[in-house]
Amino acid sequence: MKMSERKLLLELQSSLAPRFFTTEQFHDYVKTTVDIEGSDRSINRWLDALSSVRILKKVRRGLFLNGLSKPQVKLAEVVHLVRSGAVVDLMTVLGECGALNNLPTTVTCIIPLRVGIPTPSVGLVETEVGKVQFFGMSSSVFYAGLAADREATTTYKRSTPEAALLNWIYLSENGRSRLTPPPLDIDLSSLDKKALSRLARAKGLTAQYEAWKERVLDYQSSPNVQANSLVVLGF
């Protein structure tokens, strides 16, 4: 292994290294970090070699995850490069906060739709590192409410669990999506109930949220459920 190659591998392990690259970004990174004036062809050979051993994990053509990053890079971090404007939301957010019994393997996202702007392609996209399901939603409803109530504090665009729940309820009832309502065995004990109420009012979903919540409470209070559950799914 050449000195320049060893240096690149060490740099990719650094906490300062990018967690993902487009092809163009990788070219710039190599030229800057390794301090060489390599041709595009030679850098592409490096890119192909690192991809073949999964040091760079190809998502799709021209997009790669840094396989040496710590903690491990998630597909969720790059969905905005798969579909512009995409925000991680719905089942992924609720599953990772512990509200769902089963953690979904498909990353779920919402693309806020704006009047006068062409509608992006939605639906299921299969990448080389996992699947992403995109849903479209009115931007006026999606962005309603306080940013602190709806935006998670992450390095990429991601909704809070409170916003994810209400967006799920909205999509399941608007007649344009095949999405079914959130499951009745959901555990909402970790969610901020005040933030939920504020967001429901801002989104115009108070009635829908309260009706869904009643169905959850009825389900949870049934004798069969209480007999088989060790968790109180509180509101």
PDB file of C-alpha atoms in Angstrom:
ATOM      1  CA  MET A   1       0.000   0.000   0.000  1.00  0.00           C
ATOM      2  CA  LYS A   2       1.360   3.408  -0.975  1.00  0.00           C
ATOM      3  CA  MET A   3       1.925   6.160   1.589  1.00  0.00           C
ATOM      4  CA  SER A   4      -0.853   8.268   0.040  1.00  0.00           C
ATOM      5  CA  GLU A   5      -3.315   5.371   0.308  1.00  0.00           C
ATOM      6  CA  ARG A   6      -2.438   4.765   3.961  1.00  0.00           C
ATOM      7  CA  LYS A   7      -2.897   8.455   4.692  1.00  0.00           C
ATOM      8  CA  LEU A   8      -6.313   8.458   3.054  1.00  0.00           C
ATOM      9  CA  LEU A   9      -7.467   5.465   5.122  1.00  0.00           C
ATOM     10  CA  LEU A  10      -6.283   7.144   8.310  1.00  0.00           C
ATOM     11  CA  GLU A  11      -8.034  10.379   7.367  1.00  0.00           C
ATOM     12  CA  LEU A  12     -11.298   8.549   6.617  1.00  0.00           C
ATOM     13  CA  GLN A  13     -11.243   7.182  10.191  1.00  0.00           C
ATOM     14  CA  SER A  14     -10.890  10.637  11.682  1.00  0.00           C
ATOM     15  CA  SER A  15     -13.826  12.136  13.571  1.00  0.00           C
ATOM     16  CA  LEU A  16     -13.427  15.149  11.265  1.00  0.00           C
ATOM     17  CA  ALA A  17     -13.855  13.132   8.068  1.00  0.00           C
ATOM     18  CA  PRO A  18     -17.095  13.520   6.109  1.00  0.00           C
ATOM     19  CA  ARG A  19     -19.661  10.848   6.938  1.00  0.00           C
ATOM     20  CA  PHE A  20     -20.727  10.578   3.298  1.00  0.00           C
ATOM     21  CA  PHE A  21     -19.549  11.732  -0.121  1.00  0.00           C
ATOM     22  CA  THR A  22     -20.810  12.438  -3.573  1.00  0.00           C
ATOM     23  CA  THR A  23     -18.284  11.508  -6.257  1.00  0.00           C
ATOM     24  CA  GLU A  24     -17.333  15.156  -6.695  1.00  0.00           C
ATOM     25  CA  GLN A  25     -16.897  15.633  -2.939  1.00  0.00           C
ATOM     26  CA  PHE A  26     -14.657  12.567  -2.755  1.00  0.00           C
ATOM     27  CA  HIS A  27     -12.430  13.941  -5.516  1.00  0.00           C
ATOM     28  CA  ASP A  28     -12.093  17.257  -3.679  1.00  0.00           C
ATOM     29  CA  TYR A  29     -11.470  15.479  -0.365  1.00  0.00           C
ATOM     30  CA  VAL A  30      -8.692  13.299  -1.756  1.00  0.00           C
ATOM     31  CA  LYS A  31      -6.930  16.219  -3.424  1.00  0.00           C
ATOM     32  CA  THR A  32      -7.158  18.329  -0.265  1.00  0.00           C
ATOM     33  CA  THR A  33      -6.514  15.691   2.394  1.00  0.00           C
ATOM     34  CA  VAL A  34      -3.864  13.570   0.708  1.00  0.00           C
ATOM     35  CA  ASP A  35      -2.392  16.650  -0.963  1.00  0.00           C
ATOM     36  CA  ILE A  36      -1.936  15.150  -4.382  1.00  0.00           C
ATOM     37  CA  GLU A  37      -2.744  16.312  -7.847  1.00  0.00           C
ATOM     38  CA  GLY A  38      -4.093  12.987  -9.029  1.00  0.00           C
ATOM     39  CA  SER A  39      -6.067  12.699 -12.218  1.00  0.00           C
ATOM     40  CA  ASP A  40      -9.807  12.120 -12.011  1.00  0.00           C
ATOM     41  CA  ARG A  41      -9.191   8.675 -13.468  1.00  0.00           C
ATOM     42  CA  SER A  42      -6.768   7.678 -10.704  1.00  0.00           C
ATOM     43  CA  ILE A  43      -9.074   9.015  -7.981  1.00  0.00           C
ATOM     44  CA  ASN A  44     -11.964   7.088  -9.510  1.00  0.00           C
ATOM     45  CA  ARG A  45      -9.818   3.949  -9.245  1.00  0.00           C
ATOM     46  CA  TRP A  46      -9.411   4.671  -5.520  1.00  0.00           C
ATOM     47  CA  LEU A  47     -13.134   5.173  -5.254  1.00  0.00           C
ATOM     48  CA  ASP A  48     -13.849   1.868  -6.984  1.00  0.00           C
ATOM     49  CA  ALA A  49     -11.303   0.034  -4.816  1.00  0.00           C
ATOM     50  CA  LEU A  50     -12.665   1.430  -1.552  1.00  0.00           C
ATOM     51  CA  SER A  51     -16.228   0.637  -2.654  1.00  0.00           C
ATOM     52  CA  SER A  52     -15.313  -2.948  -3.503  1.00  0.00           C
ATOM     53  CA  VAL A  53     -14.195  -3.591   0.087  1.00  0.00           C
ATOM     54  CA  ARG A  54     -17.051  -1.562   1.615  1.00  0.00           C
ATOM     55  CA  ILE A  55     -14.816   1.117   3.093  1.00  0.00           C
ATOM     56  CA  LEU A  56     -17.016   3.405   1.053  1.00  0.00           C
ATOM     57  CA  LYS A  57     -20.550   1.998   0.927  1.00  0.00           C
ATOM     58  CA  LYS A  58     -22.330   2.826  -2.289  1.00  0.00           C
ATOM     59  CA  VAL A  59     -25.904   4.067  -1.765  1.00  0.00           C
ATOM     60  CA  ARG A  60     -26.562   4.689  -5.428  1.00  0.00           C
ATOM     61  CA  ARG A  61     -24.581   6.041  -8.356  1.00  0.00           C
ATOM     62  CA  GLY A  62     -22.501   8.977  -7.165  1.00  0.00           C
ATOM     63  CA  LEU A  63     -23.329   8.703  -3.435  1.00  0.00           C
ATOM     64  CA  PHE A  64     -21.311   6.830  -0.800  1.00  0.00           C
ATOM     65  CA  LEU A  65     -21.277   6.370   2.979  1.00  0.00           C
ATOM     66  CA  ASN A  66     -17.981   6.488   4.838  1.00  0.00           C
ATOM     67  CA  GLY A  67     -17.729   2.975   6.245  1.00  0.00           C
ATOM     68  CA  LEU A  68     -14.962   4.002   8.661  1.00  0.00           C
ATOM     69  CA  SER A  69     -17.004   6.685  10.425  1.00  0.00           C
ATOM     70  CA  LYS A  70     -17.811   6.239  14.091  1.00  0.00           C
ATOM     71  CA  PRO A  71     -20.608   5.932  14.988  1.00  0.00           C
ATOM     72  CA  GLN A  72     -21.704   4.068  11.854  1.00  0.00           C
ATOM     73  CA  VAL A  73     -23.363   6.218   9.209  1.00  0.00           C
ATOM     74  CA  LYS A  74     -27.099   5.604   8.790  1.00  0.00           C
ATOM     75  CA  LEU A  75     -28.966   5.674   5.508  1.00  0.00           C
ATOM     76  CA  ALA A  76     -31.273   8.233   7.157  1.00  0.00           C
ATOM     77  CA  GLU A  77     -28.451  10.775   7.065  1.00  0.00           C
ATOM     78  CA  VAL A  78     -28.425  10.922   3.256  1.00  0.00           C
ATOM     79  CA  VAL A  79     -32.073  10.559   2.249  1.00  0.00           C
ATOM     80  CA  HIS A  80     -32.113  14.274   1.344  1.00  0.00           C
ATOM     81  CA  LEU A  81     -29.578  13.410  -1.369  1.00  0.00           C
ATOM     82  CA  VAL A  82     -31.798  10.617  -2.669  1.00  0.00           C
ATOM     83  CA  ARG A  83     -34.859  12.903  -2.795  1.00  0.00           C
ATOM     84  CA  SER A  84     -34.362  16.625  -2.346  1.00  0.00           C
ATOM     85  CA  GLY A  85     -36.102  18.058   0.721  1.00  0.00           C
ATOM     86  CA  ALA A  86     -36.787  14.683   2.349  1.00  0.00           C
ATOM     87  CA  VAL A  87     -37.135  14.641   6.146  1.00  0.00           C
ATOM     88  CA  VAL A  88     -36.817  11.445   8.206  1.00  0.00           C
ATOM     89  CA  ASP A  89     -40.215  10.927   9.843  1.00  0.00           C
ATOM     90  CA  LEU A  90     -43.083   8.550  10.681  1.00  0.00           C
ATOM     91  CA  MET A  91     -42.210   4.926  11.574  1.00  0.00           C
ATOM     92  CA  THR A  92     -38.446   5.433  11.598  1.00  0.00           C
ATOM     93  CA  VAL A  93     -38.641   8.224  14.174  1.00  0.00           C
ATOM     94  CA  LEU A  94     -41.240   6.489  16.346  1.00  0.00           C
ATOM     95  CA  GLY A  95     -39.491   3.138  16.085  1.00  0.00           C
ATOM     96  CA  GLU A  96     -36.108   4.505  17.118  1.00  0.00           C
ATOM     97  CA  CYS A  97     -37.555   6.348  20.129  1.00  0.00           C
ATOM     98  CA  GLY A  98     -39.085   3.081  21.396  1.00  0.00           C
ATOM     99  CA  ALA A  99     -42.732   3.870  20.664  1.00  0.00           C
ATOM    100  CA  LEU A 100     -43.201   0.922  18.278  1.00  0.00           C
ATOM    101  CA  ASN A 101     -42.828  -2.753  19.117  1.00  0.00           C
ATOM    102  CA  ASN A 102     -40.857  -3.440  15.956  1.00  0.00           C
ATOM    103  CA  LEU A 103     -38.142  -1.219  14.528  1.00  0.00           C
ATOM    104  CA  PRO A 104     -38.820  -0.741  10.804  1.00  0.00           C
ATOM    105  CA  THR A 105     -36.075  -1.789   8.414  1.00  0.00           C
ATOM    106  CA  THR A 106     -37.194   0.715   5.765  1.00  0.00           C
ATOM    107  CA  VAL A 107     -36.335   4.368   6.378  1.00  0.00           C
ATOM    108  CA  THR A 108     -39.535   6.421   6.203  1.00  0.00           C
ATOM    109  CA  CYS A 109     -39.466  10.046   5.070  1.00  0.00           C
ATOM    110  CA  ILE A 110     -41.772  12.915   4.216  1.00  0.00           C
ATOM    111  CA  ILE A 111     -41.189  15.363   1.392  1.00  0.00           C
ATOM    112  CA  PRO A 112     -43.011  18.644   2.122  1.00  0.00           C
ATOM    113  CA  LEU A 113     -44.938  19.661  -1.012  1.00  0.00           C
ATOM    114  CA  ARG A 114     -45.166  23.315  -2.015  1.00  0.00           C
ATOM    115  CA  VAL A 115     -47.693  24.913  -4.351  1.00  0.00           C
ATOM    116  CA  GLY A 116     -46.170  25.831  -7.689  1.00  0.00           C
ATOM    117  CA  ILE A 117     -43.177  23.520  -7.306  1.00  0.00           C
ATOM    118  CA  PRO A 118     -43.122  20.233  -9.263  1.00  0.00           C
ATOM    119  CA  THR A 119     -44.065  17.255  -7.098  1.00  0.00           C
ATOM    120  CA  PRO A 120     -41.061  14.997  -6.499  1.00  0.00           C
ATOM    121  CA  SER A 121     -41.270  11.265  -7.005  1.00  0.00           C
ATOM    122  CA  VAL A 122     -42.538   9.456  -3.915  1.00  0.00           C
ATOM    123  CA  GLY A 123     -42.901   5.786  -3.045  1.00  0.00           C
ATOM    124  CA  LEU A 124     -40.369   3.062  -2.291  1.00  0.00           C
ATOM    125  CA  VAL A 125     -36.757   3.473  -3.386  1.00  0.00           C
ATOM    126  CA  GLU A 126     -34.309   0.600  -3.048  1.00  0.00           C
ATOM    127  CA  THR A 127     -30.701   1.655  -2.573  1.00  0.00           C
ATOM    128  CA  GLU A 128     -27.666  -0.579  -2.237  1.00  0.00           C
ATOM    129  CA  VAL A 129     -27.629  -0.113   1.554  1.00  0.00           C
ATOM    130  CA  GLY A 130     -31.355  -0.260   2.308  1.00  0.00           C
ATOM    131  CA  LYS A 131     -34.853   0.827   1.388  1.00  0.00           C
ATOM    132  CA  VAL A 132     -36.400   4.285   1.725  1.00  0.00           C
ATOM    133  CA  GLN A 133     -40.134   5.016   1.618  1.00  0.00           C
ATOM    134  CA  PHE A 134     -41.038   8.582   0.639  1.00  0.00           C
ATOM    135  CA  PHE A 135     -44.407  10.195   1.327  1.00  0.00           C
ATOM    136  CA  GLY A 136     -45.603  13.589   0.124  1.00  0.00           C
ATOM    137  CA  MET A 137     -47.344  15.999   2.510  1.00  0.00           C
ATOM    138  CA  SER A 138     -48.585  19.574   2.322  1.00  0.00           C
ATOM    139  CA  SER A 139     -45.806  21.882   3.497  1.00  0.00           C
ATOM    140  CA  SER A 140     -48.323  24.124   5.285  1.00  0.00           C
ATOM    141  CA  VAL A 141     -49.339  21.226   7.531  1.00  0.00           C
ATOM    142  CA  PHE A 142     -45.847  19.768   7.818  1.00  0.00           C
ATOM    143  CA  TYR A 143     -44.237  23.033   8.946  1.00  0.00           C
ATOM    144  CA  ALA A 144     -47.092  24.172  11.196  1.00  0.00           C
ATOM    145  CA  GLY A 145     -46.221  24.797  14.832  1.00  0.00           C
ATOM    146  CA  LEU A 146     -43.080  25.689  16.726  1.00  0.00           C
ATOM    147  CA  ALA A 147     -39.819  24.480  15.211  1.00  0.00           C
ATOM    148  CA  ALA A 148     -38.739  23.246  18.644  1.00  0.00           C
ATOM    149  CA  ASP A 149     -41.803  20.972  18.764  1.00  0.00           C
ATOM    150  CA  ARG A 150     -41.376  19.497  15.281  1.00  0.00           C
ATOM    151  CA  GLU A 151     -37.653  19.501  14.440  1.00  0.00           C
ATOM    152  CA  ALA A 152     -35.260  17.048  16.083  1.00  0.00           C
ATOM    153  CA  THR A 153     -31.822  18.309  17.073  1.00  0.00           C
ATOM    154  CA  THR A 154     -29.793  16.167  14.673  1.00  0.00           C
ATOM    155  CA  THR A 155     -27.204  16.918  12.000  1.00  0.00           C
ATOM    156  CA  TYR A 156     -29.723  15.953   9.318  1.00  0.00           C
ATOM    157  CA  LYS A 157     -33.383  16.764   8.760  1.00  0.00           C
ATOM    158  CA  ARG A 158     -35.509  14.696  11.114  1.00  0.00           C
ATOM    159  CA  SER A 159     -38.867  15.199  12.823  1.00  0.00           C
ATOM    160  CA  THR A 160     -39.507  14.851  16.538  1.00  0.00           C
ATOM    161  CA  PRO A 161     -41.548  11.825  17.698  1.00  0.00           C
ATOM    162  CA  GLU A 162     -44.461  14.182  18.448  1.00  0.00           C
ATOM    163  CA  ALA A 163     -44.475  15.548  14.901  1.00  0.00           C
ATOM    164  CA  ALA A 164     -43.972  12.055  13.454  1.00  0.00           C
ATOM    165  CA  LEU A 165     -47.073  10.765  15.238  1.00  0.00           C
ATOM    166  CA  LEU A 166     -49.277  13.638  14.079  1.00  0.00           C
ATOM    167  CA  ASN A 167     -47.931  13.486  10.516  1.00  0.00           C
ATOM    168  CA  TRP A 168     -48.740   9.772  10.496  1.00  0.00           C
ATOM    169  CA  ILE A 169     -52.297  10.440  11.674  1.00  0.00           C
ATOM    170  CA  TYR A 170     -52.686  13.158   9.041  1.00  0.00           C
ATOM    171  CA  LEU A 171     -51.456  10.997   6.165  1.00  0.00           C
ATOM    172  CA  SER A 172     -53.611   8.052   7.242  1.00  0.00           C
ATOM    173  CA  GLU A 173     -56.751  10.192   7.111  1.00  0.00           C
ATOM    174  CA  ASN A 174     -56.257  12.542   4.169  1.00  0.00           C
ATOM    175  CA  GLY A 175     -57.446  10.039   1.558  1.00  0.00           C
ATOM    176  CA  ARG A 176     -54.386  10.437  -0.685  1.00  0.00           C
ATOM    177  CA  SER A 177     -52.193   7.880   1.021  1.00  0.00           C
ATOM    178  CA  ARG A 178     -52.485   4.151   1.608  1.00  0.00           C
ATOM    179  CA  LEU A 179     -50.877   4.615   4.999  1.00  0.00           C
ATOM    180  CA  THR A 180     -52.874   3.025   7.812  1.00  0.00           C
ATOM    181  CA  PRO A 181     -53.171   4.766  11.225  1.00  0.00           C
ATOM    182  CA  PRO A 182     -50.494   4.300  13.889  1.00  0.00           C
ATOM    183  CA  PRO A 183     -50.854   0.972  15.757  1.00  0.00           C
ATOM    184  CA  LEU A 184     -53.004   0.866  18.863  1.00  0.00           C
ATOM    185  CA  ASP A 185     -50.280  -0.831  20.905  1.00  0.00           C
ATOM    186  CA  ILE A 186     -47.970   2.164  20.487  1.00  0.00           C
ATOM    187  CA  ASP A 187     -46.064   3.308  23.581  1.00  0.00           C
ATOM    188  CA  LEU A 188     -46.334   7.086  23.916  1.00  0.00           C
ATOM    189  CA  SER A 189     -44.949   7.345  27.435  1.00  0.00           C
ATOM    190  CA  SER A 190     -41.741   9.039  26.240  1.00  0.00           C
ATOM    191  CA  LEU A 191     -43.500  11.660  24.103  1.00  0.00           C
ATOM    192  CA  ASP A 192     -44.081  15.234  25.270  1.00  0.00           C
ATOM    193  CA  LYS A 193     -47.848  15.521  25.690  1.00  0.00           C
ATOM    194  CA  LYS A 194     -47.815  19.329  25.790  1.00  0.00           C
ATOM    195  CA  ALA A 195     -45.853  19.460  22.543  1.00  0.00           C
ATOM    196  CA  LEU A 196     -48.319  16.980  21.019  1.00  0.00           C
ATOM    197  CA  SER A 197     -51.255  19.201  21.954  1.00  0.00           C
ATOM    198  CA  ARG A 198     -49.554  22.340  20.627  1.00  0.00           C
ATOM    199  CA  LEU A 199     -48.653  20.685  17.346  1.00  0.00           C
ATOM    200  CA  ALA A 200     -52.110  19.146  16.932  1.00  0.00           C
ATOM    201  CA  ARG A 201     -53.680  22.608  17.288  1.00  0.00           C
ATOM    202  CA  ALA A 202     -51.202  24.195  14.884  1.00  0.00           C
ATOM    203  CA  LYS A 203     -51.743  21.474  12.269  1.00  0.00           C
ATOM    204  CA  GLY A 204     -55.531  21.541  12.658  1.00  0.00           C
ATOM    205  CA  LEU A 205     -55.483  17.928  13.834  1.00  0.00           C
ATOM    206  CA  THR A 206     -56.851  18.217  17.360  1.00  0.00           C
ATOM    207  CA  ALA A 207     -60.093  16.353  16.573  1.00  0.00           C
ATOM    208  CA  GLN A 208     -58.299  13.613  14.637  1.00  0.00           C
ATOM    209  CA  TYR A 209     -55.661  13.212  17.344  1.00  0.00           C
ATOM    210  CA  GLU A 210     -58.228  13.033  20.144  1.00  0.00           C
ATOM    211  CA  ALA A 211     -60.329  10.499  18.224  1.00  0.00           C
ATOM    212  CA  TRP A 212     -57.295   8.307  17.572  1.00  0.00           C
ATOM    213  CA  LYS A 213     -56.207   8.640  21.201  1.00  0.00           C
ATOM    214  CA  GLU A 214     -59.627   7.414  22.353  1.00  0.00           C
ATOM    215  CA  ARG A 215     -59.256   4.318  20.188  1.00  0.00           C
ATOM    216  CA  VAL A 216     -55.839   3.675  21.722  1.00  0.00           C
ATOM    217  CA  LEU A 217     -57.165   4.072  25.264  1.00  0.00           C
ATOM    218  CA  ASP A 218     -60.101   1.757  24.539  1.00  0.00           C
ATOM    219  CA  TYR A 219     -57.712  -0.840  23.155  1.00  0.00           C
ATOM    220  CA  GLN A 220     -55.284  -0.557  26.050  1.00  0.00           C
ATOM    221  CA  SER A 221     -58.032  -0.823  28.647  1.00  0.00           C
ATOM    222  CA  SER A 222     -59.459  -4.056  27.236  1.00  0.00           C
ATOM    223  CA  PRO A 223     -58.982  -7.008  29.630  1.00  0.00           C
ATOM    224  CA  ASN A 224     -57.077  -9.140  27.120  1.00  0.00           C
ATOM    225  CA  VAL A 225     -54.537  -6.413  26.426  1.00  0.00           C
ATOM    226  CA  GLN A 226     -54.030  -5.574  30.097  1.00  0.00           C
ATOM    227  CA  ALA A 227     -53.540  -9.229  30.937  1.00  0.00           C
ATOM    228  CA  ASN A 228     -50.803  -9.623  28.331  1.00  0.00           C
ATOM    229  CA  SER A 229     -49.015  -6.321  28.730  1.00  0.00           C
ATOM    230  CA  LEU A 230     -46.433  -5.275  31.279  1.00  0.00           C
ATOM    231  CA  VAL A 231     -46.241  -1.716  29.968  1.00  0.00           C
ATOM    232  CA  VAL A 232     -48.668   1.122  30.635  1.00  0.00           C
ATOM    233  CA  LEU A 233     -48.907   3.168  27.471  1.00  0.00           C
ATOM    234  CA  GLY A 234     -49.793   6.439  29.168  1.00  0.00           C
ATOM    235  CA  PHE A 235     -51.231   9.716  27.949  1.00  0.00           C
TER     236      PHE A 235
END
